[in-house]
XYZ file of C-alpha atoms in Angstrom:
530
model
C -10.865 31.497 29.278
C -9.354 28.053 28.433
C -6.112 29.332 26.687
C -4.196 32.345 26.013
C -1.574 32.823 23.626
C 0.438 35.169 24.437
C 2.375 38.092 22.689
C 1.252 37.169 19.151
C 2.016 39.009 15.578
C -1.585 38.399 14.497
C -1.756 37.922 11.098
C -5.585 37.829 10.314
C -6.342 36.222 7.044
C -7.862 39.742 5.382
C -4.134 40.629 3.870
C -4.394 43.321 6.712
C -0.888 44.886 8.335
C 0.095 42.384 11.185
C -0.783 43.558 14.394
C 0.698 42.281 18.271
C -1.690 40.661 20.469
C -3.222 38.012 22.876
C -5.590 35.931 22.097
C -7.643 34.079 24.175
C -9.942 30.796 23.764
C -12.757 29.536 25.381
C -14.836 26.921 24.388
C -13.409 26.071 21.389
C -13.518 30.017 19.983
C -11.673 32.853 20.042
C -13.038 34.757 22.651
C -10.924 37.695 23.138
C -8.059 39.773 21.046
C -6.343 41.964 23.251
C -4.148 44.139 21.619
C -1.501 46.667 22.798
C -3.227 48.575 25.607
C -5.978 46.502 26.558
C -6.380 44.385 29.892
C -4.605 41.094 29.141
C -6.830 38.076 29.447
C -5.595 34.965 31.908
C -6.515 31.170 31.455
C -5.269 28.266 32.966
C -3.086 26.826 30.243
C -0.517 29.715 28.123
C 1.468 29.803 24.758
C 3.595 31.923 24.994
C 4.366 33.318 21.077
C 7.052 35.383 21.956
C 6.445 37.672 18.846
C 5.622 34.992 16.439
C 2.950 35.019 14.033
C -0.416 33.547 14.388
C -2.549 33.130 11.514
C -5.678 30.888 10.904
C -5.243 27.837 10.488
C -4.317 26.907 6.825
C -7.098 25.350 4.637
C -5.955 23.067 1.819
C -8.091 23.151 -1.017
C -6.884 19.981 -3.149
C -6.268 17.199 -0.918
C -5.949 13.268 -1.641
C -6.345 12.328 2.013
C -9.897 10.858 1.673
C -8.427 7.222 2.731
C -5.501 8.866 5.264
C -7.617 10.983 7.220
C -9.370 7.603 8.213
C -6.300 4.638 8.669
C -3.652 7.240 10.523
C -5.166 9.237 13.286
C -1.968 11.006 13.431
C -2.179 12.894 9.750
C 0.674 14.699 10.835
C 1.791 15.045 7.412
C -1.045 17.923 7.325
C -0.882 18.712 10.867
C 2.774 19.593 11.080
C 2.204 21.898 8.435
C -0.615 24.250 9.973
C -3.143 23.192 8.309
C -6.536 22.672 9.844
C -8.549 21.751 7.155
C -8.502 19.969 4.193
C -10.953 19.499 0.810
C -11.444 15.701 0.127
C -13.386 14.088 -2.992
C -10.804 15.679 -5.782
C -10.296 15.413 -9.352
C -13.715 13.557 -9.807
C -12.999 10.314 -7.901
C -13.828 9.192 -4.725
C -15.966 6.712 -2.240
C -19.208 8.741 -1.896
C -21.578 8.099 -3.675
C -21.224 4.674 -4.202
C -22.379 0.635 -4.473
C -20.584 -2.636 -3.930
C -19.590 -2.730 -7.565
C -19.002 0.623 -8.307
C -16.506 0.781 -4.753
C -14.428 -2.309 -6.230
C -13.683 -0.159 -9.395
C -13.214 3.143 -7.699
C -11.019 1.262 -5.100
C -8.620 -0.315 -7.839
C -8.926 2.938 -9.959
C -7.261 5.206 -7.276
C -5.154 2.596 -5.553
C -1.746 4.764 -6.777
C -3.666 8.112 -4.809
C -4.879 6.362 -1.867
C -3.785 2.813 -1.956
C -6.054 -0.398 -2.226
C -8.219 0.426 0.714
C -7.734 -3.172 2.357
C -6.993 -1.605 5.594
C -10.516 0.321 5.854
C -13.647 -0.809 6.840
C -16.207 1.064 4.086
C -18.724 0.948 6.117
C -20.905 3.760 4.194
C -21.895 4.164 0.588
C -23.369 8.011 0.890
C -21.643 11.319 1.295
C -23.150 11.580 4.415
C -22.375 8.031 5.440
C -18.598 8.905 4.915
C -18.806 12.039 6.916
C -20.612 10.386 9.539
C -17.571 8.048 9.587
C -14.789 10.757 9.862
C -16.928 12.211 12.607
C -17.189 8.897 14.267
C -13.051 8.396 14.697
C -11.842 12.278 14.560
C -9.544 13.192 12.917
C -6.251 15.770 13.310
C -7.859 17.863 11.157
C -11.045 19.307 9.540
C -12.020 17.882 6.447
C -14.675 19.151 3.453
C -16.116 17.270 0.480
C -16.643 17.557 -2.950
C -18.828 14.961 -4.866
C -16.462 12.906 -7.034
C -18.596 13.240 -10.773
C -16.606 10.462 -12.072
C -17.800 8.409 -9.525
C -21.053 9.344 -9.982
C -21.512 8.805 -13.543
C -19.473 5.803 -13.095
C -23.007 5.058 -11.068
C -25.504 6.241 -13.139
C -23.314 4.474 -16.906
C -20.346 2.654 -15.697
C -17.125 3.138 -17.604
C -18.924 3.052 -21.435
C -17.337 6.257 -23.784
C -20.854 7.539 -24.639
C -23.522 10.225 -23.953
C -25.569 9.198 -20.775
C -29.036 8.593 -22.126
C -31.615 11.205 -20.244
C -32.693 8.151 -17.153
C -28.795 8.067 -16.458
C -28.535 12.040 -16.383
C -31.405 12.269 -14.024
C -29.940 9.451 -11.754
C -26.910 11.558 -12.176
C -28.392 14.786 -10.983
C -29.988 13.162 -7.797
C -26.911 11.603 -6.501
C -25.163 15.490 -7.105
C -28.464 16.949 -4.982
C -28.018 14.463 -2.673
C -24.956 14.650 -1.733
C -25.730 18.298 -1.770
C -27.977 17.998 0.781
C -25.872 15.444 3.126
C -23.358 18.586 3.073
C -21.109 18.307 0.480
C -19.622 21.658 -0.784
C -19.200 21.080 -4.368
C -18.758 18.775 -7.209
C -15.390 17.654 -8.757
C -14.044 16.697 -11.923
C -11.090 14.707 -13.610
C -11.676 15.475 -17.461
C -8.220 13.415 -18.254
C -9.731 10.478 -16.089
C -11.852 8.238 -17.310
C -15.132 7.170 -16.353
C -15.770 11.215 -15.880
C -13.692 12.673 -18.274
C -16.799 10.841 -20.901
C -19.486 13.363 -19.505
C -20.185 16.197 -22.315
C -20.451 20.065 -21.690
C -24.064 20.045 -21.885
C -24.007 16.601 -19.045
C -21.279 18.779 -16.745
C -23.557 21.697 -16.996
C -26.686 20.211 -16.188
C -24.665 18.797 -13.204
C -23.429 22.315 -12.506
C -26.842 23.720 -12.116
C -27.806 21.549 -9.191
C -24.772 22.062 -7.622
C -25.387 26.035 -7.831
C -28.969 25.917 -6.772
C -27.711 24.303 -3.416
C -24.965 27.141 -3.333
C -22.094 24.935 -4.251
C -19.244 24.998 -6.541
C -17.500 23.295 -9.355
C -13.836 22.003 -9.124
C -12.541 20.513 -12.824
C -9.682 19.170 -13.351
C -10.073 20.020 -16.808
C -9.471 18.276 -19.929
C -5.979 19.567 -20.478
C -2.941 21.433 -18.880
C -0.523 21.294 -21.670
C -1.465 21.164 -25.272
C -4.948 22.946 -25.515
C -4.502 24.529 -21.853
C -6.193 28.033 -22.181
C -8.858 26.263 -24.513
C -9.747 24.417 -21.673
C -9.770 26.760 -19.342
C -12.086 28.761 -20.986
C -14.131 25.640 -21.514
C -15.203 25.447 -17.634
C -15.327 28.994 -17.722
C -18.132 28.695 -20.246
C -19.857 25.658 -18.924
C -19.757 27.381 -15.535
C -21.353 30.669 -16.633
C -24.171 28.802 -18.796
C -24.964 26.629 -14.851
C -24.558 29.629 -13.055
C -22.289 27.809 -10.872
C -19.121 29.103 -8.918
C -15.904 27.720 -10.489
C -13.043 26.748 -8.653
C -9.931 25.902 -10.624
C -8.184 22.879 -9.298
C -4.120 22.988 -10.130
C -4.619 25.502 -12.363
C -1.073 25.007 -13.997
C 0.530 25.990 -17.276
C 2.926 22.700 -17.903
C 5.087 21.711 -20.816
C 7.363 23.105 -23.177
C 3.840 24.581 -25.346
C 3.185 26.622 -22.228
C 6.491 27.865 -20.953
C 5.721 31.781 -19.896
C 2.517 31.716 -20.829
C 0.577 32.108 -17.430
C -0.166 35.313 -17.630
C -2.350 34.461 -20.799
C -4.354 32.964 -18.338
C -4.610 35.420 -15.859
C -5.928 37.295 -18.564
C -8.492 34.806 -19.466
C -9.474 34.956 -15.922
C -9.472 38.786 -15.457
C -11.620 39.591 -18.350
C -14.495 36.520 -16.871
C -13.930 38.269 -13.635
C -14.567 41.543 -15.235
C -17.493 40.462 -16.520
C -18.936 38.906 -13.459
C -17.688 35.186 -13.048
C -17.116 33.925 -9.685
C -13.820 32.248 -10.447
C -11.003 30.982 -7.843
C -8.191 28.848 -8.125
C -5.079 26.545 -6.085
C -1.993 25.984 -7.184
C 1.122 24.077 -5.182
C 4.442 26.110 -5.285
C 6.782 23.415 -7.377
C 6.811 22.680 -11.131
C 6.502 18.950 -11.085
C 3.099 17.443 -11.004
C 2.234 14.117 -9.697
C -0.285 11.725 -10.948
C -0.648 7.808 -11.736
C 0.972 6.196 -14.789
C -1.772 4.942 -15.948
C -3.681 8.327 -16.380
C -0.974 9.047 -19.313
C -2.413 6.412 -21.115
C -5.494 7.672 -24.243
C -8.585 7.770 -22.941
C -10.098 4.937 -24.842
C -7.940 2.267 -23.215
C -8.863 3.306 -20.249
C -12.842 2.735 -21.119
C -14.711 0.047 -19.047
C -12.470 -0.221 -16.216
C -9.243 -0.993 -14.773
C -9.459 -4.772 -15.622
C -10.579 -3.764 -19.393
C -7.554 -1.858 -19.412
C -5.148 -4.631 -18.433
C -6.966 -6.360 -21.343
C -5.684 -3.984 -23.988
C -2.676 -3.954 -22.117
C -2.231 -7.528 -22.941
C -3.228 -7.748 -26.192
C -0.672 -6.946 -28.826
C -2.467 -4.941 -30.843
C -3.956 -2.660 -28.685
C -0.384 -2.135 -27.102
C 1.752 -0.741 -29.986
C -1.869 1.403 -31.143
C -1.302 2.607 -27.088
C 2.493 3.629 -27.442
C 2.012 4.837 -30.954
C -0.368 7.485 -29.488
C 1.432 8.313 -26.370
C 4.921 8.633 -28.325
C 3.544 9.740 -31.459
C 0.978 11.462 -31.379
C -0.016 12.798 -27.761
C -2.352 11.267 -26.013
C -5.581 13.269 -24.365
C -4.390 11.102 -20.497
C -0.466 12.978 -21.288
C -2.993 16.384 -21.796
C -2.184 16.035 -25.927
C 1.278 15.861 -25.366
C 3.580 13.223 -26.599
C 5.211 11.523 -23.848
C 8.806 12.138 -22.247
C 9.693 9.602 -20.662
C 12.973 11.679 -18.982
C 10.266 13.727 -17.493
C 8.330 10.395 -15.949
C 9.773 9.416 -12.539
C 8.170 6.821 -10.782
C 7.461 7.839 -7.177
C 5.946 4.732 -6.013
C 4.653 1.220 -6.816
C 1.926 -0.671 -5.701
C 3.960 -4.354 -6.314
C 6.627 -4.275 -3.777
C 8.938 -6.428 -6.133
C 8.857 -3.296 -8.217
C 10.495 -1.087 -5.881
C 13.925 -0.711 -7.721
C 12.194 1.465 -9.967
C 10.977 3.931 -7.607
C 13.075 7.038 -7.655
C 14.167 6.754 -11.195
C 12.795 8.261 -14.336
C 11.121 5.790 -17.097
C 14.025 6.361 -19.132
C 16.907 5.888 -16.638
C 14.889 2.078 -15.803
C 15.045 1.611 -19.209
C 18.134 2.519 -20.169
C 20.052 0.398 -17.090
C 18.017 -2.735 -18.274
C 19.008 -2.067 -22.151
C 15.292 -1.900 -23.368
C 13.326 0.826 -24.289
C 10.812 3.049 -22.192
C 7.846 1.875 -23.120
C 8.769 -1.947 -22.646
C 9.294 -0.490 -18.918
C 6.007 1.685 -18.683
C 4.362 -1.539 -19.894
C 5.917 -3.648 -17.425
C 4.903 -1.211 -14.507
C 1.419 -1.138 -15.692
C 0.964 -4.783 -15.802
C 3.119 -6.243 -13.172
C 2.019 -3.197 -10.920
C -1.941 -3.959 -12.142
C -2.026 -0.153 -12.788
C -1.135 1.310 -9.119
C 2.331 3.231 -9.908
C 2.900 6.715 -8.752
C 5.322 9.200 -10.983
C 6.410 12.554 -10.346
C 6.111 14.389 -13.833
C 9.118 16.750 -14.359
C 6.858 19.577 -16.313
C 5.999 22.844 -14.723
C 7.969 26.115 -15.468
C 8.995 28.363 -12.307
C 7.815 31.463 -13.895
C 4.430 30.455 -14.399
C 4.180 29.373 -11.006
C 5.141 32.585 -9.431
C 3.155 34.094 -12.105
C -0.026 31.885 -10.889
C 0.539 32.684 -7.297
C 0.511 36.171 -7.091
C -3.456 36.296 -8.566
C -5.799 37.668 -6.630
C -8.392 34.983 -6.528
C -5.321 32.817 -5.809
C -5.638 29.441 -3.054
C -3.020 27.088 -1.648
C -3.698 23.541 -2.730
C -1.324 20.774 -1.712
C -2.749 17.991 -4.420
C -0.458 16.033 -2.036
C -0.566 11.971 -2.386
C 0.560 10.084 0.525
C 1.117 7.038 -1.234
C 4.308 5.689 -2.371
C 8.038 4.930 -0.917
C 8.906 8.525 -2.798
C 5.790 10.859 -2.559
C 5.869 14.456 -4.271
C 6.881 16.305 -1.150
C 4.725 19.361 -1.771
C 2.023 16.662 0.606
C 4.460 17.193 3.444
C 5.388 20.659 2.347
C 3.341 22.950 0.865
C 2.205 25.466 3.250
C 5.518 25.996 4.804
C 7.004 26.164 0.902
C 4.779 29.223 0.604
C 5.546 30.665 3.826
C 9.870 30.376 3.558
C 10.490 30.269 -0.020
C 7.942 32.515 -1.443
C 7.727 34.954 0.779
C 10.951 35.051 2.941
C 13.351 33.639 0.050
C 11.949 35.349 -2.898
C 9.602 37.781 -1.369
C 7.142 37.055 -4.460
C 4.218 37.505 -1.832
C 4.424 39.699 1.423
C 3.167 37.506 4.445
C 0.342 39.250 4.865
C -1.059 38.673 1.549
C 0.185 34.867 1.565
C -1.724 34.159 4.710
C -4.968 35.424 3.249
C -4.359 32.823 0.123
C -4.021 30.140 2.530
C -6.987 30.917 4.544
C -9.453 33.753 4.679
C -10.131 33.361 0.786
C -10.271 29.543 0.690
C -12.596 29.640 3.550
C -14.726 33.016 1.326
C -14.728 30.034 -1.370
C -16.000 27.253 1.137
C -18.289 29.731 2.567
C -17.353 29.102 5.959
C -19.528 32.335 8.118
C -16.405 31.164 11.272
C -13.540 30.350 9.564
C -10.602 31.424 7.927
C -10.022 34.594 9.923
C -8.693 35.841 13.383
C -11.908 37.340 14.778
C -13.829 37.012 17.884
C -16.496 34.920 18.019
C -14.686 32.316 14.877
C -13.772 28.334 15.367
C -10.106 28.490 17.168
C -8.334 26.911 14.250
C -5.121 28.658 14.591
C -1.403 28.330 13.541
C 1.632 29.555 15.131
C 4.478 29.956 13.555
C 8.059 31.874 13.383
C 8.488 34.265 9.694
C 12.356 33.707 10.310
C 12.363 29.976 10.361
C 9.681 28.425 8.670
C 10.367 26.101 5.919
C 9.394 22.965 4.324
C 11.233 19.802 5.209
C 10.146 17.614 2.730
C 12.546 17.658 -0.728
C 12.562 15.382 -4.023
C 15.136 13.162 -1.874
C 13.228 12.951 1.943
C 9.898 13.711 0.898
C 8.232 12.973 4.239
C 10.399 15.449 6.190
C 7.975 17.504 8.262
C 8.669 21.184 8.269
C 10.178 23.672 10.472
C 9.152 26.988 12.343
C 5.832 26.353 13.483
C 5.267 25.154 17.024
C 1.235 24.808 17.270
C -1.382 24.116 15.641
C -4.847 24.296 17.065
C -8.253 22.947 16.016
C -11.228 24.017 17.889
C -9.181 25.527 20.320
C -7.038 22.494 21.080
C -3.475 21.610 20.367
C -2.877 19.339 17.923
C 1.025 20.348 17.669
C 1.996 21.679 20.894
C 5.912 22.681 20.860
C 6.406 21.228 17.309
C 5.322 17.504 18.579
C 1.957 15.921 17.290
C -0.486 15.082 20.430
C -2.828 12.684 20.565
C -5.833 15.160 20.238
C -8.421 14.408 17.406
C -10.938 17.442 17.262
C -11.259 17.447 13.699
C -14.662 16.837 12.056
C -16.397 16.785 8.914
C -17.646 19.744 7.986
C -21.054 20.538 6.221
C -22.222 23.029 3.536
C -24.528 25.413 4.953
């Protein structure tokens, strides 16, 4: 044996009573659980647990690290919180699959998730090309993929509001199988972001089918969360069923005032697919505000052909007041049908340095201390920041997330961006969240049953045959951590505060937190469908 940790409460990832234990690793694997009674195994290096719980290692299934995971070795935003692997390639863009042109766009698209990749050396244009990369450096962490489908049609038709003609769906469907094939898990969506949110039901689905026939699944961000929510639900549940295809519902919130107490109505939705034979999951993060870009409020058509068509319209008179008419007015389909609050819009970072006064304030407070009105100050953040702010949108209801989280096809899902001086802290916070608030606080889950969210099902979804549980013979991606302690450091105010109450962290059997400091090991890798 390599390591032994000693005296565990092993918590398995099944939802199964704890049980106390050692557990012993060898060559990356768990190689022996020894519980009460049995001959205690040795190694050269211990942990002793003292009582605490070990679990798997927590799997985030809606990550925005596909940039961090590459420029800080450290990740210990992720790390620190016991997780051990995370799904890249969300909400329909990404860098894989890609060209020269099409990486310029995607790169000043996403610059408020990831930041203007000026650091990185994109040195790939494939799926496989930018697993081969992560898998080149390490990482602190596992990571997964899903093929971005904004990117790809963004590929096959550029940024053009229109059907794809049938050459451009067939391109599309070949980048999807190849990616496939390279070892991508899935295919994601952003229906509120343009170029992807273009693509029809009939496009998606034909999408879909490849995607199934390689034993992958489908991850929308769907076309609305607010007005029009359950509508759209039941929109990918449809599409999905017609593919064939396993769905996987990313965020799957109920936000603003039109959907205040109304997540059970889509628990129901979901139980009576379910019933009927769907393979459904979903993630969630446990706090009400979401976090986007600023830009992605605007309507959908002044977002068509690009960032740089959209500072166009933004410039042009014309096109502006038509813009805030719709987002005040009437609701645009980027604010989910909504009409904008601008109370509820903080900005939680800035690409333009010289805009940082604004971070940390809501639309509305900027305004209101420069004597102008909100949307003068959206429009000068769009322009002066060329489209890269951050906000925090002050949305969600708490009973709908408790609601959400106690489902039984329920995943943790950070959605965490990195980027900005004022991040939403759920990136830095989210597992632990679950762990001390929900459970210990307000005992809406037992630990038992929160453990299994946050790993054995999530890995069930990802199909992982060696991850995800505490068994012999599985990958040593393991957490320790203390029940009595654990909590999330990260709030509104410090949102890069790492968390509390768990000591290690291992991947593949080596520490990547050893007595609640990060190390310098990198034995994360890309990992590949199968």
């Amino acid at each position: 044996m390599d390591l032994v940790i000693r005296d565990t409460r092993v918590i398995d990832g099944t939802g199964a009573p704890a049980y106390r234990a050692d557990i012993a690793v060898r060559d990356g694997r768990i190689a022996a659980i020894a519980r009460e009674g049995d001959p205690r195994p040795t190694a050269p290096d211990t942990i002793e647990a003292d009582g605490q719980a070990l679990a798997p290692g927590f799997i985030d299934m809606h990550a925005h690290s596909d940039l961090a995971i590459l420029r800080d070795p450290d990740h210990s935003a992720k790390a620190a919180q016991g997780v051990t692997l995370e799904v890249l390639g969300q909400d329909g863009l990404s860098y894989a699959p890609t060209d020269d042109t099409t990486l310029a766009a995607v790169r000043e698209a996403v610059t408020g998730w990831n930041g203007d990749g000026t650091d990185i050396d994109f040195d790939w244009r494939t799926v496989g090309g930018y697993l081969d990369r992560i898998d080149r450096q390490g990482a602190a962490v596992n990571a997964a993929y899903l093929i971005p489908q904004g990117s790809v049609r963004m590929l096959a038709a550029g940024w053009d509001d229109r059907p794809a003609t049938p050459g451009e769906l067939a391109t599309m469907k070949r980048l999807v199988a190849e990616g496939m094939e390279q070892g991508a898990f899935g295919m994601s969506s952003g229906l509120t972001y343009t170029p992807g949110m273009y693509a029809s039901d009939a496009e998606l689905t034909e999408l879909c089918r490849v995607v199934a026939s390689y034993g992958g699944y489908y991850c929308p961000h769907h076309r609305s969360y607010g007005a029009g929510a359950l509508e759209a639900y039941e929109e990918m549940v449809a599409l999905t069923r017609e593919a064939g295809c396993a769905l996987h519902l990313a965020h799957a919130t109920m936000n603003f005032g039109v959907n205040k107490g109304r997540g059970h109505e889509l628990l129901a939705l979901l139980d009576r697919a379910l019933a009927e034979g769907a393979d459904i999951t979903l993630d969630t993060y446990p706090y009400t505000p979401g976090c986007t870009t600023l830009v992605a409020m605007l309507p959908s058509w002044a977002n068509e052909g690009g960032p740089e068509a959209t500072l166009a319209r933004l410039r042009d008179p014309a096109a502006t007041a038509r813009i805030r008419h719709v987002m005040e007015v009437e609701g645009a389909d980027g604010c989910h049908g909504v009409p904008i609050e601008w109370d509820a819009i903080e900005i939680s970072g800035v690409s333009n340095p010289a805009l940082g006064a604004y971070v940390g304030h809501t639309v509305a407070e900027s305004a209101a201390a420069r004597d102008e009105d909100p949307w003068t100050t959206a429009h000068r953040l769009l322009t002066e920041d060329r489209l890269g702010s951050t906000i925090l949108q002050h949305v969600g209801h708490e009973e709908n997330v408790r609601t959400i989280m106690r489902h039984r096809v329920h995943t943790g899902g950070s959605d965490g961006i990195l980027q900005g001086a004022k991040p939403h802290p759920r990136a830095y916070g989210t597992f632990p969240q679950y762990l001390g608030r929900y459970v210990r606080e307000l005992g809406v889950l037992s630990l038992e049953e929160c453990v299994a969210h946050l790993t054995g099902r999530p890995a069930a979804r990802l199909r992982l045959p060696d991850r995800g549980l505490v068994r012999e013979g599985y990958v040593a991606d393991l957490v320790v951590f203390d029940p009595a302690t654990v909590a999330a450091g990260a709030t509104f105010e410090r949102p890069r505060t790492l968390p509390v109450g768990i000591p290690h962290v291992l991947v593949a059997g080596r520490p990547v937190i050893q007595d609640g400091r990060r190390t310098d090991v990198l034995a994360g890798r890309a990992l590949r469908r199968t």
